[in-house]
Structures are given as structure tokens and as C-alpha cells.
Coordinates of C-alpha atoms (C1' of nucleotides) in Angstrom, one line a residue:
Chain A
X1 CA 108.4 68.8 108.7
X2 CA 107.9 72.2 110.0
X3 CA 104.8 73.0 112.0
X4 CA 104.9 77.0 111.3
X5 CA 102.0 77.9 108.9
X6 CA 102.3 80.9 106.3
X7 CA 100.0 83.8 106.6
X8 CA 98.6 84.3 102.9
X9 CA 98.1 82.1 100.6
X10 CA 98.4 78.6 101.9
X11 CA 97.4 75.8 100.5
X12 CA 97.7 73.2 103.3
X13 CA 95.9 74.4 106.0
X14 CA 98.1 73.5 109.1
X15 CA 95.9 74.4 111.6
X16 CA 92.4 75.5 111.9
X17 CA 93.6 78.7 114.1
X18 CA 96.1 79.4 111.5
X19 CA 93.0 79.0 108.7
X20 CA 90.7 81.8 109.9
X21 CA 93.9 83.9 110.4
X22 CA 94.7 83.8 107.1
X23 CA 91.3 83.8 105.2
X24 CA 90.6 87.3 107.9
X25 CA 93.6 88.3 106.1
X26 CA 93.2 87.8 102.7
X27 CA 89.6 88.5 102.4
X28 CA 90.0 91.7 104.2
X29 CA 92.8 92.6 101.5
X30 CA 91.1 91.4 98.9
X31 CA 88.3 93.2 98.9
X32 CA 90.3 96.7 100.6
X33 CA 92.0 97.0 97.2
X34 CA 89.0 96.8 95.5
X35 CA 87.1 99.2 97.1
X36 CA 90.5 101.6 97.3
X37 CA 90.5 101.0 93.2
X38 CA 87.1 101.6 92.8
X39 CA 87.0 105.0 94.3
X40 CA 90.4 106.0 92.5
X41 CA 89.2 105.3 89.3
X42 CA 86.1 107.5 90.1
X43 CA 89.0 110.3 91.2
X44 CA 87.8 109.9 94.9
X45 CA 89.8 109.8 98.2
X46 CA 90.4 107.4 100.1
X47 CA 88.7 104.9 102.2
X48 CA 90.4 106.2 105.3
X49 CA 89.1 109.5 104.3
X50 CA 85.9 108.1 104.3
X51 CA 85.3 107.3 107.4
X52 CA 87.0 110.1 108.8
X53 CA 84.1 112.5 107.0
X54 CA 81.1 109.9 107.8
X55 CA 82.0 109.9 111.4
X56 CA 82.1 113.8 111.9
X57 CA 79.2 114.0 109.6
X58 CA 77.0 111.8 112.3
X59 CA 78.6 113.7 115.2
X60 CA 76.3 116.8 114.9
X61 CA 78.8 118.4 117.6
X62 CA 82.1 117.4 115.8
X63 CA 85.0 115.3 117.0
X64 CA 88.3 115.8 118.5
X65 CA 91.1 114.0 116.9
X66 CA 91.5 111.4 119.8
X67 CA 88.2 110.5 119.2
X68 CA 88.6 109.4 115.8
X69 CA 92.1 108.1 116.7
X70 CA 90.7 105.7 118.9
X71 CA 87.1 105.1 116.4
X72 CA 88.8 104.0 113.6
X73 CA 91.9 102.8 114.7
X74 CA 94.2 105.4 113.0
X75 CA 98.1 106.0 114.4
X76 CA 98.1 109.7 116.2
X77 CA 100.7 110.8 114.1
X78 CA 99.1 109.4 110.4
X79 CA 95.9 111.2 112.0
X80 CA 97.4 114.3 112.9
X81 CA 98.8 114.9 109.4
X82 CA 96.1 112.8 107.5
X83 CA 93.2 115.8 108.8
X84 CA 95.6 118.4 107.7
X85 CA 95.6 117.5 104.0
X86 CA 91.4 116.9 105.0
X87 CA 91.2 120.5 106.4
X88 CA 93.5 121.8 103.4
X89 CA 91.0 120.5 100.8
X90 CA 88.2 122.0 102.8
X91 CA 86.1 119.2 103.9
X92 CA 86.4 119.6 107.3
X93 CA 87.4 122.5 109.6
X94 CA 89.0 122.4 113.2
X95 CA 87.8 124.5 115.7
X96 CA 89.2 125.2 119.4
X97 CA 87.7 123.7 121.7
X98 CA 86.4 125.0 124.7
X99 CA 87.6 123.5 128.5
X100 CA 91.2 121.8 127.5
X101 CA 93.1 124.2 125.7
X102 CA 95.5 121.3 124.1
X103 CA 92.6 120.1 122.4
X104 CA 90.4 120.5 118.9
X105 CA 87.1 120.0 117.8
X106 CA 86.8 119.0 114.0
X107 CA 83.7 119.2 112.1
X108 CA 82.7 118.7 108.7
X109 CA 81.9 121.4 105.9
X110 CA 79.2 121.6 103.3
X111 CA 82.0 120.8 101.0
X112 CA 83.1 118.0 102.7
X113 CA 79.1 116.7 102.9
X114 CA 79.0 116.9 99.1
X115 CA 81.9 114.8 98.6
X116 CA 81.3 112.3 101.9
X117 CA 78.1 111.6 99.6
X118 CA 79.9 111.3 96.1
X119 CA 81.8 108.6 97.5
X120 CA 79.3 106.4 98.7
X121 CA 77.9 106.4 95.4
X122 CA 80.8 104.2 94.5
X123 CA 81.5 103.1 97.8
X124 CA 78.4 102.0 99.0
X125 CA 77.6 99.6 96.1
X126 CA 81.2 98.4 96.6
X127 CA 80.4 96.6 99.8
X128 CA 77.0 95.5 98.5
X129 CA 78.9 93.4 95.8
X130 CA 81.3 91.9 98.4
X131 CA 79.2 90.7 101.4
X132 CA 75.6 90.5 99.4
X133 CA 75.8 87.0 99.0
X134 CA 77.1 86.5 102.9
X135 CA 74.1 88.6 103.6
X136 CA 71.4 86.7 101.5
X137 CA 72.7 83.5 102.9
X138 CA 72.2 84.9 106.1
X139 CA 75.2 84.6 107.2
X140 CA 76.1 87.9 108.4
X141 CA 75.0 88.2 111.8
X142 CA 76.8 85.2 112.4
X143 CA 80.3 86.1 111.0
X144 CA 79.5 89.6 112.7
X145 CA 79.1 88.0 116.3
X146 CA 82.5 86.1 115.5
X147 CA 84.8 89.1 114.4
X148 CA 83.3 91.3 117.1
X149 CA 85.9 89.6 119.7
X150 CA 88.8 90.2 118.1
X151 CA 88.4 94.4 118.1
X152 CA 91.0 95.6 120.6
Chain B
X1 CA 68.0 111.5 107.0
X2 CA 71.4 109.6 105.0
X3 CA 71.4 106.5 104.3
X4 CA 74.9 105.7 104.5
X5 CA 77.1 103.6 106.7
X6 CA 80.4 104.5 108.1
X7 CA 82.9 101.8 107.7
X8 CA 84.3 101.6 111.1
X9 CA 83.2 102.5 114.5
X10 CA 79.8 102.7 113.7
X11 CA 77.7 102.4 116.6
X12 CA 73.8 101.5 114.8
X13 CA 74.5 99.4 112.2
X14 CA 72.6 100.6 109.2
X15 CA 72.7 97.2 107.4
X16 CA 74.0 93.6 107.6
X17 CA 75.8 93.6 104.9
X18 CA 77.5 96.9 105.8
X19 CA 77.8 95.3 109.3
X20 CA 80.0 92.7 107.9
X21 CA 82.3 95.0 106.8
X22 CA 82.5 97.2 109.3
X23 CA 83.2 93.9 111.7
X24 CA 86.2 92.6 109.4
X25 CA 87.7 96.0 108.9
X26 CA 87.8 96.4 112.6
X27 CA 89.0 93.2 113.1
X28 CA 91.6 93.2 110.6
X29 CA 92.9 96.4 111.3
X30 CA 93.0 95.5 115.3
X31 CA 95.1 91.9 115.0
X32 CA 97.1 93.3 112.3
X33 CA 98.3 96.0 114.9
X34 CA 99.0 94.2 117.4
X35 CA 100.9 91.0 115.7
X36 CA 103.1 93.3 113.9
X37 CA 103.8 95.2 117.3
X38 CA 104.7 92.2 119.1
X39 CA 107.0 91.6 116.4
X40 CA 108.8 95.1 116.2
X41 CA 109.2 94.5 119.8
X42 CA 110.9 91.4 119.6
X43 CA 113.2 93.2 116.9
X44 CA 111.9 91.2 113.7
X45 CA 111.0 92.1 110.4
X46 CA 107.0 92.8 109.7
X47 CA 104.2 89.8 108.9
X48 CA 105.1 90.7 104.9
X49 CA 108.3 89.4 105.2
X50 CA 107.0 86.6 107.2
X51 CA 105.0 85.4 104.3
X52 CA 107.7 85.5 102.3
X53 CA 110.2 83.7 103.6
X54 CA 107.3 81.3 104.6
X55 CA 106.1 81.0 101.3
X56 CA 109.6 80.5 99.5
X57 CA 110.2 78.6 102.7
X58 CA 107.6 75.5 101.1
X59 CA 108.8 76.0 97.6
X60 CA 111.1 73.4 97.3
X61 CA 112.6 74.5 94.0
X62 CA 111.9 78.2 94.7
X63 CA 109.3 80.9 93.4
X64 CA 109.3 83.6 90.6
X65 CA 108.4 87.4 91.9
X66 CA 105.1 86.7 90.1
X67 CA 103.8 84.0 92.2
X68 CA 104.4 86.2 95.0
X69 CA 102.8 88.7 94.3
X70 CA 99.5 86.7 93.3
X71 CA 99.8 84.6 96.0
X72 CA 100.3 87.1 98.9
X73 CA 97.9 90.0 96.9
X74 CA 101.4 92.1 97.1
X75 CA 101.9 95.3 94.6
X76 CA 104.3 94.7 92.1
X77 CA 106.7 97.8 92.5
X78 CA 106.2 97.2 96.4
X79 CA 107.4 93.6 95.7
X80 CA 110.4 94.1 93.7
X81 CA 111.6 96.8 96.2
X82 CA 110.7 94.7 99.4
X83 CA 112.6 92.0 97.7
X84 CA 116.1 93.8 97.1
X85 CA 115.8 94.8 100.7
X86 CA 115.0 91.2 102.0
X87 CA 117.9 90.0 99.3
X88 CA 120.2 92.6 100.7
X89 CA 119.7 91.2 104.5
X90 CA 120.6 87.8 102.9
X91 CA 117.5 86.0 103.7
X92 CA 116.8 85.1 99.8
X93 CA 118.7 84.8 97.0
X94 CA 117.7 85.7 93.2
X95 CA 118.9 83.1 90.7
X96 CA 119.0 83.5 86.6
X97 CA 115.1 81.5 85.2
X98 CA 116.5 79.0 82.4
X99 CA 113.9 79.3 80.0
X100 CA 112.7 83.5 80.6
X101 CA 115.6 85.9 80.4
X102 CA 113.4 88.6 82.0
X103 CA 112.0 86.2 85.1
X104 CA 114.2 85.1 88.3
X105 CA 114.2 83.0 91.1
X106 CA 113.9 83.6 94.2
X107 CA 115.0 81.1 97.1
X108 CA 115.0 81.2 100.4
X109 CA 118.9 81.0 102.8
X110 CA 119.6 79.4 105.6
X111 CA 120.1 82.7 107.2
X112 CA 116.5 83.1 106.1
X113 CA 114.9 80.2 107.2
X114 CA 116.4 80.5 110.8
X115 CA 114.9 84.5 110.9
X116 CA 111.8 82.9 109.9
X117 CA 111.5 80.1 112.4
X118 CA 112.4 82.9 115.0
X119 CA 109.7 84.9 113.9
X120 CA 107.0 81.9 114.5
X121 CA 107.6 81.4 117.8
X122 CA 106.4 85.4 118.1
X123 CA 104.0 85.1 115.6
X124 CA 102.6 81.4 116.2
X125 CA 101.8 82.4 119.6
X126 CA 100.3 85.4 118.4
X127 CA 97.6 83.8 115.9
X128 CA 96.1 81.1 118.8
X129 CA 95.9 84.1 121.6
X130 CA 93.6 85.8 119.5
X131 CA 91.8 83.4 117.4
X132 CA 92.4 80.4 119.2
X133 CA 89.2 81.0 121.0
X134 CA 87.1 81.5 118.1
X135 CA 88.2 77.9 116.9
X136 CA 87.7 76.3 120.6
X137 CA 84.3 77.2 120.2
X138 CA 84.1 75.6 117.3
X139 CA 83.4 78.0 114.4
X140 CA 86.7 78.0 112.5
X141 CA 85.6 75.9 109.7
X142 CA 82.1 77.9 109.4
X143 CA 84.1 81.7 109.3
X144 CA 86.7 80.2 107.2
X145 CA 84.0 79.2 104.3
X146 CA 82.4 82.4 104.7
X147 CA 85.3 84.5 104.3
X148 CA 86.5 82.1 101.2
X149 CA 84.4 83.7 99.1
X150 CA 85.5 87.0 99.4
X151 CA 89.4 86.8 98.5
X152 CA 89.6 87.9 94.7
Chain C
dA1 C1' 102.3 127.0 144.5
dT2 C1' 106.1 123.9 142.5
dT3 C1' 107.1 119.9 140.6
dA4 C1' 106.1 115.8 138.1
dA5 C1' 103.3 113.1 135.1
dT6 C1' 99.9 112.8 131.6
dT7 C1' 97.4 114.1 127.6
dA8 C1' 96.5 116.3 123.0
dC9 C1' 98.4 117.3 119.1
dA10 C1' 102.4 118.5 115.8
dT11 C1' 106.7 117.8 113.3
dG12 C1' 111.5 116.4 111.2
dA13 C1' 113.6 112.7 109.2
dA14 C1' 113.7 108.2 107.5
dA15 C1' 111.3 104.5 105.4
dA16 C1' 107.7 102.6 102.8
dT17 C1' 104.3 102.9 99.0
dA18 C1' 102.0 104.0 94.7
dC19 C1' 102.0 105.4 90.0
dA20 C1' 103.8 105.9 85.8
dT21 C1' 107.5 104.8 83.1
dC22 C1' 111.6 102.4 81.5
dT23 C1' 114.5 98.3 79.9
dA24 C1' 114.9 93.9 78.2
dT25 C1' 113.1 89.7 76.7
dA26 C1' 109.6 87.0 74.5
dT27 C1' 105.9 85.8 71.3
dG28 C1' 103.2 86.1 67.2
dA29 C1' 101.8 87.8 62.8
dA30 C1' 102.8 89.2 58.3
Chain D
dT1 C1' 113.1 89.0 59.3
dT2 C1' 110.5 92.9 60.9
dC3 C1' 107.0 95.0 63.5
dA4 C1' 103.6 95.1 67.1
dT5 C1' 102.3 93.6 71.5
dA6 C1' 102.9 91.4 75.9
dT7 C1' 105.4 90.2 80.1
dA8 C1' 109.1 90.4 84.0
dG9 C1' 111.0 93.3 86.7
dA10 C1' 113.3 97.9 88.1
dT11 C1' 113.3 102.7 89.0
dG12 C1' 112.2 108.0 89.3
dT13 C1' 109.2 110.9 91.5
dA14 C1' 105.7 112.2 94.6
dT15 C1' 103.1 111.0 98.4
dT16 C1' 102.2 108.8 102.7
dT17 C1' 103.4 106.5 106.9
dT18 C1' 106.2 105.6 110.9
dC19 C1' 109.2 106.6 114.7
dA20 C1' 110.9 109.4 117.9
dT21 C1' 110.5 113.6 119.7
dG22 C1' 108.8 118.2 120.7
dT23 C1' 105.5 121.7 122.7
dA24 C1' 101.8 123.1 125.3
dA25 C1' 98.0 122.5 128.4
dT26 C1' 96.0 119.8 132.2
dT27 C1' 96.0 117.0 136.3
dA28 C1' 98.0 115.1 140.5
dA29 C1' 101.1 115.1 144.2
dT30 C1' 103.7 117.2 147.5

DNA sequence: ATTAATTACATGAAAATACATCTATATGAA
DNA sequence: TTCATATAGATGTATTTTCATGTAATTAAT
């Protein structure tokens, strides 16, 4: 009898280590799709694009691409091409940036305001429908405290 | 001032329940990254094969395309082409379904079965190093019935 | 100052993915 | 049987992502 657990989808749980690995990974699919559908059906970008806009939208002095790289856990080269299509649709703009010449500062338009906020419309209400029940439980703070170790 | 949340990165939390999600985006994202780099170092094929050849792997008599992809929340059309490519490194084999013309079978070789226990003793390793202390402390069972709730 | 190493970002080419559409089989109703 | 609809899977096309590099500016060492 083999020992190795599967990652999705099992139905004997082999190990407990192996169980929150694979409910991490299913619920976090699970509900990504959804939200990802939800927004597509309401002709919206995506997720990713998302947070790329909320986060230069609370930086009143912009952000430089690494910044957001290492923020939201983007590959450089996705990024790189990723806030070309942004700054093509004219939701954000880049800007040089002063004291490293290599470097870019990136900050969001009126435009890209207006559509940051169209999206949470959807969005928003999206992640109220997932983890409402975790929060009325009162269980969030607790799963929050548990996930926290595993970033980076 | 706006109301909204960012979905990663997010330094004051605007809300529990956005918390929640910000947490298991984070922390999906950041094990994700690092289990499949371990195994593109070790020259293996990525975590969706794994669960594959891992689910076929139990299926004693073998599993229709279908199953798959409700089982491991897969896209169809992503799927059927992962499949011809997993077929064509002869690690499964498509048989004729006696009783549906359309469907087939899919069963796992021996070829595939050795790839896969290959790919556990990467993998394994990699699922107790980051959640293995999250269960010595005793809270696997509680985060895996919270995150239950939130897969379809 | 020269050289070497590092950092910030971009890009070509290949691979993966999504979406819509297509074929073939199956099922059910009239 | 015939027609309508549903289901299993494959594929064309467009888009996105990854991988390996490339370029340019900065920093550190000699």
C-alpha cells in the first residue's frame, strides 16, 4: 500500500499534513474560479489586475514594479508585460523615476480609479459570499493566524 | 475614504472576512511557488501531473477524463490537451469505454507510476516542511474543516 | 577610474491556457 | 424512424505565461 497522498481530491486522507495541503488547495481554487467567472461575466479584468490597481490606488506616491512584484507575488517577467497591456488600456501610467535611472514609478489614472471601483462591485460581494459564514462563526482570525506562516 | 480591500499584500486589513482571503491567496500562491520550483529543479513534471497520475494511480480500474476534471477542479480543454501530452510521455494510456463510444479510459503505466513515486519523494517532503508545523501544533483538523466549506 | 557584480525592467520564442466551436455518440420525444 | 438536445472529447485561434536572455543603470571592489 503506498504511503504517497494525492494533492486534490482525495478521499482518504493519508495524513493530516497532507489534509490541510490539499483542502489550502482546493478551496483556494475553488473559490479563484469563481471570483475570476464572476468578474468575466460582468466584462471585467482580472483578479490579478485587481490588485495591481488597488495597490497603486493606496500608494498615493505610486509604485515601482518590484514593489508590486514582490507585494503580490507576481513573476518579473508576467509583471513586466502584465502592466504593459494595464498602461495600454489606460489605467495606470508609468513615470521615471527620479534617483535610479533603471527604475519606474507606476501610478494609477482616473480611468483606472473608475474601473478599480466597478470591479469591486462584483468583486467585493464575491468574497463576502465565500468566507461570510467563516467570518460569522468567528473563525477568521483564527484561520488568518494559521495561513499567515506559510507566506514566503 | 474607499472602502475596499486589496486582495493581497494588504497591510490594514479592512475586514475579517476580506482578511481571510487575502491570507489564503498569499498562502496559496506562496507554497504553490515554491513546491512546483523544487520540482522543476529536480527535473519533474508540475503538481498537475502529480495529481493525475496520483489520482489514476488509486483507480484500480481506471478514470474517465470527466472524473478528472471534477475531481481535480481542471478545465476541460486544459484537460484533454494536458492529457495527450501526459499520454504521449507514456505515463497513461487511453482505452476504448464499453458502453459510451464518445467516453475513454484513462489508466495509469508502469512508466507512470515509477515518475510518480519519484515525484513524492520531492513533493512529500515538500508538504510536511511547510505545513508540518501547522499540524504539530495541533490545528490541522480545525483549518481543514474550515477550509471544507469553501471547495465548490 | 576600471572592472565586476547586482538590480530593474524588457523581450523573443516556446509552452500553456481559455474560449468558442466542432465531431461523434447518445438519449428521448413524437 | 426522425428530430432535438445533451454529453464526451478534440481542436483552431487568440491570449497569456514562462524561460532564458538582453540591456541599461547602479553599486562595490580593486
Amino acid at each position: 500500500m503506498s504511503k504517497s497522498p494525492n494533492t486534490l481530491a482525495m478521499k482518504e486522507i493519508e495524513s493530516e499534513t497532507t489534509a490541510v495541503w490539499v483542502a489550502l488547495n482546493l478551496a483556494y481554487r475553488s473559490v479563484h474560479r469563481e471570483m475570476e467567472k464572476a468578474l468575466k461575466e460582468a466584462g471585467l479584468p482580472s483578479l490579478r489586475w485587481y490588485d495591481v490597481l488597488w495597490e497603486l490606488e493606496r500608494s498615493r506616491d505610486g509604485m515601482r514594479p518590484f514593489e508590486l512584484e514582490n507585494g503580490l507575488l507576481f513573476e518579473q517577467s508576467n509583471l513586466s508585460r502584465m502592466l504593459r497591456r494595464i498602461v495600454d488600456e489606460g489605467l495606470i501610467e508609468a513615470f521615471a523615476y527620479e534617483g535610479d535611472g533603471r527604475g519606474k514609478v507606476l501610478r494609477i489614472t482616473a480611468k483606472g480609479r473608475r474601473l478599480r471601483k466597478r470591479m469591486w462591485q462584483i468583486y467585493g460581494p464575491q468574497i463576502e459570499s465565500h468566507f461570510g459564514k467563516i467570518v460569522d462563526a468567528n473563525k477568521a482570525g483564527k484561520l488568518v493566524s494559521i495561513l499567515k506562516p506559510l507566506i514566503f
